[in-house]
Structure formats: C-alpha cells, structure tokens
Coordinates of C-alpha atoms (C1' of nucleotides) in Angstrom, one line a residue:
Chain O
M151 CA 0.0 0.0 0.0
E152 CA 1.1 3.5 -0.8
F153 CA 0.4 5.0 2.6
N154 CA 2.2 2.3 4.4
G155 CA 5.6 3.5 3.2
R156 CA 4.7 7.1 3.8
A157 CA 6.9 8.2 1.0
R158 CA 5.0 11.4 0.6
G159 CA 4.5 13.1 3.9
E160 CA 2.0 12.2 6.6
D161 CA -0.3 15.1 5.7
E162 CA -1.2 13.4 2.5
V163 CA -2.5 10.3 4.2
E164 CA -6.2 10.9 4.7
L165 CA -7.1 9.6 8.1
R166 CA -10.3 7.6 8.6
K167 CA -12.8 8.5 11.3
G168 CA -15.9 6.9 12.6
S169 CA -16.8 3.3 12.9
W170 CA -14.2 0.6 12.5
T171 CA -14.5 -2.0 9.9
V172 CA -13.9 -5.7 10.4
E173 CA -10.8 -5.4 8.2
E174 CA -9.4 -2.6 10.3
D175 CA -10.1 -4.6 13.5
L176 CA -8.3 -7.6 12.0
L177 CA -5.3 -5.5 11.1
L178 CA -5.1 -4.0 14.6
V179 CA -5.6 -7.3 16.4
N180 CA -3.0 -9.1 14.2
Y181 CA -0.5 -6.3 14.6
V182 CA -0.8 -6.2 18.4
A183 CA -0.7 -9.9 18.6
E184 CA 2.6 -9.9 16.8
H185 CA 4.2 -6.7 18.1
G186 CA 2.4 -5.9 21.3
E187 CA 0.8 -2.7 22.5
G188 CA 2.3 0.8 22.8
R189 CA 3.7 3.3 20.4
W190 CA 0.3 3.8 18.9
D191 CA 1.2 6.3 16.3
S192 CA 3.8 4.2 14.7
L193 CA 1.7 1.1 15.2
A194 CA -1.1 2.7 13.2
R195 CA 1.3 3.5 10.4
E196 CA 3.1 0.2 10.4
A197 CA -0.1 -1.8 10.6
G198 CA -1.4 -0.1 7.6
L199 CA -4.2 1.6 9.4
K200 CA -5.4 5.0 8.2
R201 CA -6.1 5.9 11.8
T202 CA -4.5 8.1 14.4
G203 CA -2.6 6.3 17.2
K204 CA -5.2 7.5 19.6
S205 CA -8.0 6.0 17.7
C206 CA -6.1 2.7 17.5
R207 CA -5.4 2.7 21.2
L208 CA -9.0 3.5 22.0
R209 CA -10.3 0.8 19.8
W210 CA -8.0 -1.8 21.3
L211 CA -8.6 -0.8 24.9
N212 CA -12.3 -0.4 24.7
Y213 CA -13.3 -3.1 22.2
L214 CA -10.7 -5.5 21.0
R215 CA -8.7 -6.4 24.1
P216 CA -9.2 -10.1 24.7
D217 CA -9.7 -9.8 28.4
L218 CA -12.8 -7.5 28.2
R219 CA -16.0 -8.6 29.9
R220 CA -18.9 -8.1 27.6
G221 CA -22.5 -7.8 28.6
N222 CA -24.6 -6.0 31.2
I223 CA -23.1 -4.5 34.3
T224 CA -24.0 -7.0 37.1
P225 CA -25.5 -5.8 40.4
E226 CA -22.2 -6.5 42.1
E227 CA -20.4 -4.3 39.5
Q228 CA -23.1 -1.7 40.0
L229 CA -22.5 -1.7 43.7
L230 CA -18.8 -1.4 43.2
I231 CA -19.3 1.5 40.8
L232 CA -21.5 3.3 43.3
E233 CA -19.1 2.7 46.1
L234 CA -16.0 3.7 44.2
H235 CA -17.6 6.7 42.6
S236 CA -18.7 8.0 46.0
R237 CA -15.1 7.8 47.0
W238 CA -13.3 9.1 43.9
G239 CA -15.9 10.9 41.8
N240 CA -15.5 10.9 38.1
R241 CA -12.1 9.1 38.2
W242 CA -13.3 6.6 35.6
S243 CA -10.0 5.0 34.9
K244 CA -9.2 4.6 38.6
I245 CA -12.6 3.0 39.1
A246 CA -12.0 0.8 36.1
Q247 CA -8.8 -0.5 37.6
H248 CA -10.9 -2.1 40.3
M249 CA -13.3 -3.6 37.8
P250 CA -11.4 -6.3 35.8
G251 CA -12.5 -6.5 32.3
R252 CA -14.5 -3.3 32.3
T253 CA -13.3 -0.1 30.6
D254 CA -13.4 3.4 31.9
N255 CA -15.6 4.3 29.0
E256 CA -18.0 1.6 29.8
I257 CA -18.3 2.7 33.4
K258 CA -18.6 6.3 32.4
N259 CA -21.4 5.4 30.0
Y260 CA -23.1 3.4 32.7
W261 CA -23.0 6.3 35.0
R262 CA -24.2 8.8 32.5
T263 CA -27.0 6.8 31.0
R264 CA -28.3 5.1 34.2
V265 CA -27.3 6.9 37.3
Q266 CA -27.5 10.4 35.9
K267 CA -30.8 9.6 34.2
H268 CA -32.4 8.7 37.5
A269 CA -30.9 11.7 39.3
K270 CA -32.6 13.7 36.6
Q271 CA -35.9 11.9 37.1
L272 CA -35.7 12.7 40.8
R273 CA -35.0 16.3 39.9
C274 CA -31.7 16.5 41.8
D275 CA -28.1 16.7 40.9
V276 CA -26.0 13.5 41.1
D277 CA -23.6 15.4 43.3
S278 CA -26.2 16.6 45.6
K279 CA -26.4 15.3 49.2
R280 CA -30.0 14.3 48.4
F281 CA -29.1 12.0 45.6
K282 CA -26.1 10.6 47.5
D283 CA -28.5 9.7 50.3
V284 CA -30.8 7.9 47.9
V285 CA -27.9 5.9 46.6
R286 CA -26.6 5.1 50.0
H287 CA -29.8 4.4 51.8
L288 CA -31.7 2.8 49.0
W289 CA -29.8 1.7 46.0
M290 CA -26.8 0.1 47.6
P291 CA -28.8 -1.9 50.2
R292 CA -31.1 -3.0 47.5
L293 CA -28.3 -4.1 45.3
L294 CA -26.9 -6.1 48.2
E295 CA -30.2 -7.8 48.7
R296 CA -30.3 -8.6 45.1
I297 CA -26.8 -10.0 45.1
R298 CA -27.6 -12.1 48.1
A299 CA -30.9 -13.3 46.7
A300 CA -29.1 -14.2 43.4
S301 CA -26.4 -16.1 45.3
G302 CA -29.0 -18.1 47.1
S303 CA -27.6 -17.3 50.5
S304 CA -29.6 -17.4 53.7
A305 CA -32.6 -15.2 54.1
V306 CA -31.0 -13.0 56.7
S307 CA -31.9 -9.4 56.0
T308 CA -29.1 -7.4 54.5
H309 CA -30.0 -4.5 56.8
Q310 CA -29.9 -6.7 59.8
S311 CA -26.5 -8.1 59.1
V312 CA -25.2 -4.7 58.1
N313 CA -26.3 -3.2 61.3
D314 CA -25.4 -5.9 63.6
P315 CA -21.9 -5.3 64.9
S316 CA -21.6 -8.9 66.1
T317 CA -21.5 -10.1 62.5
C318 CA -19.1 -7.4 61.3
K319 CA -15.5 -7.8 60.5
R320 CA -13.0 -5.3 59.3
P321 CA -11.4 -6.3 56.0
E322 CA -8.0 -8.0 56.4
E323 CA -4.9 -6.4 55.2
G324 CA -4.5 -8.9 52.4
D325 CA -8.0 -8.6 51.1
V326 CA -8.6 -7.2 47.7
E327 CA -8.3 -3.5 48.3
L328 CA -11.4 -1.5 47.6
G329 CA -9.9 1.8 48.3
E330 CA -6.7 3.5 47.3
A331 CA -4.1 0.8 46.8
K332 CA -1.6 1.3 49.5
S333 CA 1.4 -0.4 48.0
A334 CA -0.1 -1.7 44.8
S335 CA 1.1 -0.1 41.6
P336 CA -1.3 -0.2 38.6
E337 CA 0.6 -3.2 37.4
S338 CA 0.1 -5.1 40.5
S339 CA -3.6 -4.2 41.0
N340 CA -6.3 -6.7 40.4
I341 CA -6.8 -5.8 36.7
V342 CA -7.2 -9.1 34.9
R343 CA -4.8 -9.3 32.0
S344 CA -5.6 -12.7 30.7
S345 CA -8.5 -15.0 30.5
S346 CA -6.9 -17.5 32.7
E347 CA -7.4 -15.0 35.5
A348 CA -11.1 -14.8 35.0
S349 CA -11.8 -16.4 38.3
E350 CA -10.3 -13.3 39.9
V351 CA -13.3 -11.4 38.7
Q352 CA -15.5 -13.4 40.9
V353 CA -13.2 -12.9 43.9
S354 CA -13.1 -9.2 43.3
T355 CA -16.8 -8.6 42.9
A356 CA -17.9 -11.1 45.5
S357 CA -15.7 -9.4 48.0
V358 CA -17.7 -6.2 47.6
S359 CA -20.9 -7.6 49.0
D360 CA -18.9 -9.3 51.7
R361 CA -17.5 -5.9 52.6
F362 CA -20.9 -4.5 53.1
T363 CA -22.2 -7.4 55.1
N364 CA -19.2 -8.3 57.2
C365 CA -17.9 -5.0 58.4
D366 CA -17.6 -3.2 61.6
D367 CA -19.4 0.0 62.3
A368 CA -16.6 2.4 61.6
W369 CA -15.6 0.7 58.4
F370 CA -19.1 0.5 57.2
Q371 CA -19.8 4.1 58.0
E372 CA -16.6 5.2 56.4
T373 CA -17.3 3.2 53.3
T374 CA -21.0 3.8 52.7
G375 CA -21.7 6.9 54.7
F376 CA -24.4 5.1 56.6
G377 CA -24.4 5.6 60.3
A378 CA -23.8 2.6 62.5
Y379 CA -27.5 2.4 62.7
W380 CA -30.2 2.4 60.2
P381 CA -31.2 6.0 59.6
E382 CA -34.4 7.0 61.5
T383 CA -35.8 8.6 58.5
L384 CA -35.7 5.3 56.7
P385 CA -38.1 2.5 57.0
S386 CA -36.8 -0.3 59.2
P387 CA -35.8 -3.4 57.3
G388 CA -39.0 -5.0 58.0
A389 CA -41.0 -2.0 57.1
C390 CA -40.8 -2.4 53.4
D391 CA -44.4 -3.6 53.1
S392 CA -45.7 -0.5 54.8
W393 CA -43.9 1.6 52.2
G394 CA -45.5 -0.5 49.5
W395 CA -42.1 -1.9 48.7
S396 CA -42.5 -5.3 47.3
M397 CA -39.0 -5.7 45.8
D398 CA -39.3 -7.3 42.5
L399 CA -36.0 -9.0 41.9
D400 CA -36.9 -9.8 38.3
Q401 CA -34.1 -8.5 36.1
S402 CA -36.3 -6.3 34.0
G403 CA -38.3 -4.6 36.7
W404 CA -36.4 -4.2 39.8
E405 CA -34.5 -1.1 39.0
E406 CA -37.6 0.8 37.9
N407 CA -39.2 -0.3 41.1
L408 CA -36.3 1.0 43.0
W409 CA -36.7 4.5 41.6
S410 CA -40.3 4.6 42.5
M411 CA -39.2 3.8 46.1
E412 CA -36.9 6.8 45.9
D413 CA -39.7 9.1 45.1
T414 CA -41.6 7.9 48.1
W415 CA -38.5 8.2 50.2
L416 CA -37.8 11.7 49.1
Q417 CA -41.3 12.8 49.7
Q418 CA -41.0 11.5 53.3
Q419 CA -37.8 13.5 53.7
I420 CA -39.6 16.7 53.1
Chain G
dA284 C1' -45.7 -0.7 8.8
dA285 C1' -44.0 3.8 9.5
dA286 C1' -42.7 7.7 12.1
dC287 C1' -41.0 9.5 16.0
dA288 C1' -38.8 9.6 20.7
dG289 C1' -35.7 7.9 23.9
dT290 C1' -31.6 5.2 25.0
dT291 C1' -27.1 3.2 24.6
dC292 C1' -22.4 3.1 23.6
dA293 C1' -18.5 3.4 20.3
dA294 C1' -15.7 7.0 19.0
dC295 C1' -13.9 11.6 18.9
dC296 C1' -12.0 15.8 21.0
dG297 C1' -9.3 18.8 23.9
dC298 C1' -6.5 19.0 27.6
dA299 C1' -3.0 17.5 31.0
dC300 C1' 0.8 14.9 32.2
dC301 C1' 5.2 12.7 31.5
dG302 C1' 9.6 11.4 29.9
dA303 C1' 13.2 11.9 26.5
dG304 C1' 16.3 14.8 24.1
Chain U
dC54 C1' 14.6 24.9 31.7
dC55 C1' 12.2 24.1 27.2
dT56 C1' 10.1 21.5 23.5
dC57 C1' 7.9 17.7 21.5
dG58 C1' 5.9 13.3 20.9
dG59 C1' 3.3 9.8 23.2
dT60 C1' -0.1 8.6 26.3
dG61 C1' -4.1 8.8 29.4
dC62 C1' -8.2 11.0 31.0
dG63 C1' -12.8 13.0 31.3
dG64 C1' -16.4 15.2 28.6
dT65 C1' -19.1 15.1 24.6
dT66 C1' -21.2 13.7 20.3
dG67 C1' -23.8 11.1 17.1
dA68 C1' -25.0 6.8 14.8
dA69 C1' -27.4 2.7 15.8
dC70 C1' -30.6 0.5 18.2
dT71 C1' -35.1 -0.1 20.8
dG72 C1' -39.5 1.1 22.3
dT73 C1' -43.8 3.6 21.7
dT74 C1' -47.5 5.6 19.3

DNA sequence: AAACAGTTCAACCGCACCGAG
DNA sequence: CCTCGGTGCGGTTGAACTGTT
C-alpha cells in the first residue's frame, strides 16, 4: 500500500474516522498480537491503518482487548461503581482499575446513562447530598439484597446483618483492596490481564458484598456513609411492606421499582 | 408498517501529564 | 529549563438500536 511507506509526507494520508470496519479490526488485532501494544502512532502506520494512534489505542482498549468482559453490568459491579464513585468521583480510569474486564468508557457510560438519568428523574443533581443519600440508603442496600438473593444465600436481611456489629469484620490487610491501593502499583492491581485469571473477577466482585455485610461500624460508616444504625428517616428493614415496597427481583423490573421507592422516600424526607 | 422519541455506547475531542532529548 | 511526541483521562457527540404511538 502506498500510505504504508509514507513516501510522501504524513499530511497526504487521509485519516479515517468513525466506525471501525472488520478489516481494520483484524489489522489491529493481528499487529498487536505480533508486536504488542504501545507506540500507537507508529503502530497505526506500520499496521497499515489510516487511523490516528489515539484511535487505535481506544479501539484496542475499549473493544478489541481479549480480556474484556462483555454484557450487562452486574448488580455487584453496579454496587462497586457506586461505592468507588462515592469515593473518587469521576475518576473513571481509577474505578475501572478495580473492575477487571471493564473499561473506563463503559463505566462512564453506565454512570451517565443510568445513574444520571435517574438523578434527573428525581430532579436532583448527582452530586447533591439528596441524591447521594438515595444511593446510600436505598440503591446500595437493595443491590446487596439482590446480590444475596441471586447467590442463594440465607434469608438474613441485609439490613440486619449490616447493622449488627456482632457479625461485622474489618477487612483483612491482604483482602482485595477496595480503596486506594496502598502499595499496589497499577501493574500489581487486580486488573485481569488474561482470560486465565477470569476467576479473579468473581473474587473481586464477590468481596464487595462481603465488605458490606461483614464489616464493623466504623468501616461501614466510612465506606458507605451510613451511620452505625439504620437512619431513623428510613423504614426499618421489616417495614418495606408499609412503604409499598415489594421488591421485584426480576431482572427487568427491579431497577424501575427502586426509583419509585426513591420518590416515596424523598417525599417522606420533606 | 411507519414515524417518532428515547436510550445506549463506540468513538472523537481537547486538555493535561510525563519522559526523552 | 524548554520543546515535543506519546499517552491517558474526562467530557461530549452522534449513529445505531429499541421502544412507543
């Protein structure tokens, strides 16, 4: 190909934009498989791609990497996103480091399309205390319940175990770190780099619900912002019925149901 | 079946940071 | 120091898809 040799100045090579074709994907995948990642500008040229290095990098990281998890964000991942976002804000790449197989772009899109959408529906800002309270006091516990229900664990109420110090345990030093990695460099974090490490995904996400249900008061408060007690303004764990909460754990309906709960909750806050 | 509205997500853009020279 | 190329990040856009009327 003419452009490959770049005999006539880079400017004359018309760079492509927009959606990637199968042929381009193949070129990129094959080139990376043979030469590895990095040096994206030269990679783009040498692979014969009429793309910028940035575009190649993005396509590889967000779509072509073999270790990506495809499919819907699971409740455990949602919980992790909520928790990490409450801690770090819009530090998507940092959050993604703790979510093996997920990209910062994916997480960011999830946040914008799902979380921000619901904040808008509730007529409050995602950064407002009001919305954060909704997330902490309703969404996260409900996610935990959903996770527990899905895992077929005992019928012990999430709220009860969360608020019962006798069942709580501070995370051990060697646990998968949810917060800022103390000694771990990005390279040594739990980012899954090969499919053989897929089981680590389970370890990582499963530990999230464990954190919420096996913690001591201080850790839980620090992590979720909940007090060591269930907030007075909230219904007690057993009071869901009186709120008209019949949590539908059906995949399609539960989230919508959740947001109607929030409306009710917000009204009671006023 | 068609038109329209709403949603999702891949991809782009601009900026900031970093290391090499 | 300064410049420059490479890279990474967060925000934004728009095409494609899905649901509704």
